[in-house]
């Protein structure tokens, strides 16, 4: 473990908590893409199938459980408890256009052609594009609540910090996982224009409005 | 197939 990955994980956890609290406190999921949340739940489910068979550390197991429970909890709040506030008219990204190519690619490019490894690879590729429905929804509505932009900043920062972690691990222990690195770079690049807007607008107290 | 790596990250 290194500080970059630890801060990255905490940033990821913070993002998930911010979103959960936003929905729970305001009793509304306006402006939040339920499709992205479904994809994130799918990412965690397919990635953590080894939760009970491959013990790494208490921290690792506890975080996996927290991610699984909170992401499924968010999907539950959005599609059941606060379904009336779910903005399905703007959450229209066709996620089959993500799941199918990602599924195909995970069969073609992976570390090992075994079910567990292919599902892990699927999870890594899917995570890199899972935010697209959310970014698409914001581009359609043209704006995002400030709390939602904080969520996105924390979520985008997590994988950016993981890239620093991979550089660090390459130079200190010679470890590198090309699949995770390439997918992580794609994932972080997708946030670039949001990061620009967040830093130039939200941090100056303005609301996040995308140029129409 | 790429070199198998240990899965110790989240």
XYZ file of C-alpha atoms in Angstrom:
222
model
C 0.000 0.000 0.000
C 1.220 3.534 -0.700
C -0.114 6.973 0.098
C -1.308 7.608 -3.485
C -3.468 4.482 -3.504
C -4.712 5.115 0.055
C -5.763 8.694 -0.760
C -7.233 7.375 -4.007
C -9.353 4.806 -2.169
C -10.482 7.413 0.378
C -11.374 9.783 -2.456
C -13.407 7.002 -4.054
C -15.138 6.263 -0.750
C -15.783 9.996 -0.231
C -17.408 10.235 -3.658
C -19.716 7.312 -2.927
C -20.647 8.732 0.498
C -21.277 12.238 -0.943
C -23.696 10.802 -3.499
C -25.447 8.560 -0.985
C -25.864 11.478 1.460
C -27.048 13.815 -1.302
C -29.794 11.392 -2.306
C -30.689 10.447 1.265
C -30.727 14.005 2.729
C -32.477 15.714 -0.180
C -34.631 12.614 -0.751
C -34.038 13.234 -4.425
C -31.788 11.809 -7.140
C -32.337 14.706 -9.549
C -29.345 15.203 -11.813
C -27.876 11.796 -10.994
C -27.579 9.122 -13.665
C -29.079 5.862 -12.438
C -27.459 4.099 -15.383
C -23.985 5.044 -14.222
C -24.847 3.790 -10.754
C -26.005 0.468 -12.193
C -22.733 0.203 -14.123
C -20.721 0.954 -10.968
C -22.587 -1.772 -9.075
C -21.830 -4.157 -11.946
C -18.161 -3.110 -11.785
C -17.924 -3.969 -8.100
C -19.869 -7.229 -8.387
C -17.742 -8.573 -11.249
C -14.507 -7.360 -9.668
C -14.998 -8.608 -6.115
C -16.203 -12.144 -6.800
C -13.003 -13.287 -5.065
C -14.047 -11.466 -1.883
C -14.342 -14.722 0.072
C -11.763 -16.797 -1.782
C -8.794 -14.439 -2.029
C -8.054 -12.684 1.268
C -5.553 -9.811 0.829
C -5.986 -7.772 4.049
C -8.706 -6.598 6.412
C -8.603 -3.183 4.761
C -9.047 -4.756 1.307
C -11.987 -6.929 2.357
C -13.723 -4.187 4.356
C -13.427 -1.671 1.493
C -14.780 -4.205 -1.008
C -17.823 -4.831 1.176
C -18.381 -1.087 1.695
C -18.194 -0.436 -2.053
C -20.612 -3.268 -2.812
C -23.141 -2.282 -0.141
C -23.057 1.475 -0.842
C -23.258 1.143 -4.635
C -26.173 -1.311 -4.444
C -27.760 0.911 -1.795
C -27.519 3.890 -4.144
C -29.164 1.915 -6.963
C -31.911 0.872 -4.536
C -32.528 4.483 -3.445
C -32.652 5.663 -7.052
C -34.842 2.988 -8.581
C -37.055 2.126 -5.664
C -37.219 4.436 -2.671
C -36.888 7.768 -4.517
C -37.941 6.502 -7.929
C -40.355 9.441 -8.351
C -37.397 11.864 -8.399
C -35.355 9.865 -10.913
C -34.946 11.948 -14.086
C -35.319 9.180 -16.690
C -35.953 11.727 -19.466
C -32.373 12.960 -19.276
C -30.743 9.662 -18.300
C -30.973 8.210 -21.796
C -27.456 6.906 -22.556
C -27.687 3.436 -24.180
C -25.554 1.432 -21.731
C -25.708 -1.618 -24.006
C -23.355 0.379 -26.261
C -20.888 0.209 -23.368
C -21.497 -3.249 -21.901
C -21.373 -5.196 -25.190
C -18.060 -3.802 -26.571
C -16.486 -3.941 -23.107
C -17.695 -7.529 -22.747
C -16.227 -8.456 -26.126
C -12.899 -6.742 -25.397
C -12.553 -8.532 -22.059
C -12.627 -11.834 -23.956
C -9.982 -10.659 -26.414
C -7.512 -8.821 -24.187
C -6.993 -10.286 -20.742
C -4.328 -11.753 -18.472
C -5.813 -15.228 -18.390
C -8.716 -16.884 -20.175
C -10.533 -18.005 -17.030
C -14.029 -16.896 -15.879
C -12.771 -14.990 -12.828
C -10.037 -13.230 -14.792
C -12.341 -12.332 -17.693
C -14.924 -10.924 -15.260
C -12.191 -8.908 -13.516
C -11.032 -7.585 -16.904
C -14.646 -6.783 -17.834
C -14.940 -4.847 -14.560
C -11.756 -2.861 -15.248
C -12.816 -1.943 -18.798
C -16.388 -1.165 -17.709
C -15.256 1.108 -14.895
C -13.313 3.232 -17.373
C -16.516 4.154 -19.254
C -19.122 3.798 -16.476
C -19.249 7.566 -15.877
C -20.286 8.326 -19.480
C -24.067 8.175 -18.822
C -23.577 10.675 -15.972
C -21.455 13.055 -18.064
C -23.922 12.649 -20.950
C -26.843 13.510 -18.623
C -25.072 16.659 -17.410
C -24.386 17.691 -21.024
C -28.105 17.209 -21.759
C -29.361 19.186 -18.763
C -26.498 21.684 -19.268
C -25.782 21.969 -15.566
C -25.083 20.002 -12.379
C -25.824 20.652 -8.715
C -22.737 21.738 -6.796
C -22.889 18.603 -4.618
C -22.968 16.431 -7.761
C -19.890 18.204 -9.112
C -18.046 17.524 -5.821
C -19.049 13.867 -6.222
C -17.639 13.791 -9.754
C -14.424 15.552 -8.708
C -13.770 13.015 -5.936
C -14.664 10.134 -8.257
C -12.406 11.383 -11.041
C -9.549 12.078 -8.613
C -9.570 8.488 -7.310
C -8.410 6.922 -10.583
C -6.015 9.825 -11.281
C -4.382 9.038 -7.925
C -4.284 5.360 -8.888
C -2.222 6.301 -11.960
C 0.303 7.962 -9.639
C 0.173 4.789 -7.508
C 1.000 2.648 -10.583
C 3.962 4.867 -11.479
C 5.158 4.645 -7.880
C 4.736 0.843 -7.787
C 6.531 0.461 -11.119
C 9.603 2.285 -9.816
C 9.580 0.837 -6.324
C 8.548 -2.786 -6.911
C 8.540 -3.210 -10.683
C 4.807 -3.980 -10.531
C 2.587 -2.885 -13.380
C -0.710 -4.094 -14.774
C -1.106 -2.869 -18.345
C -4.854 -3.539 -18.466
C -5.545 -1.514 -15.332
C -3.153 1.259 -16.421
C -4.604 1.728 -19.919
C -8.204 1.587 -18.646
C -7.315 3.936 -15.785
C -5.842 6.474 -18.197
C -8.936 6.343 -20.427
C -11.139 6.740 -17.355
C -9.219 9.776 -16.102
C -9.065 11.410 -19.545
C -12.883 11.287 -19.717
C -12.966 13.591 -16.678
C -10.565 16.184 -18.090
C -13.131 18.666 -19.391
C -15.120 18.258 -16.182
C -11.973 18.871 -14.102
C -11.374 22.056 -16.100
C -14.928 23.294 -15.495
C -14.802 22.269 -11.820
C -11.561 24.124 -11.137
C -12.427 27.241 -13.147
C -16.064 27.499 -12.010
C -17.172 25.470 -9.012
C -14.098 26.375 -6.944
C -14.906 30.039 -7.642
C -18.390 29.569 -6.202
C -20.162 29.502 -9.539
C -22.556 26.751 -10.537
C -21.315 24.122 -12.967
C -22.859 25.064 -16.307
C -21.684 23.355 -19.465
C -21.344 25.591 -22.508
C -24.632 24.923 -24.312
C -2.491 -12.879 -22.941
C -0.501 -10.473 -20.816
C 1.613 -11.474 -17.842
C -0.647 -12.457 -14.943
C -0.424 -9.987 -12.060
C -1.417 -10.249 -8.423
C -4.741 -8.652 -7.544
C -4.052 -6.654 -4.421
C -5.761 -3.420 -5.469
C -9.396 -2.423 -5.129
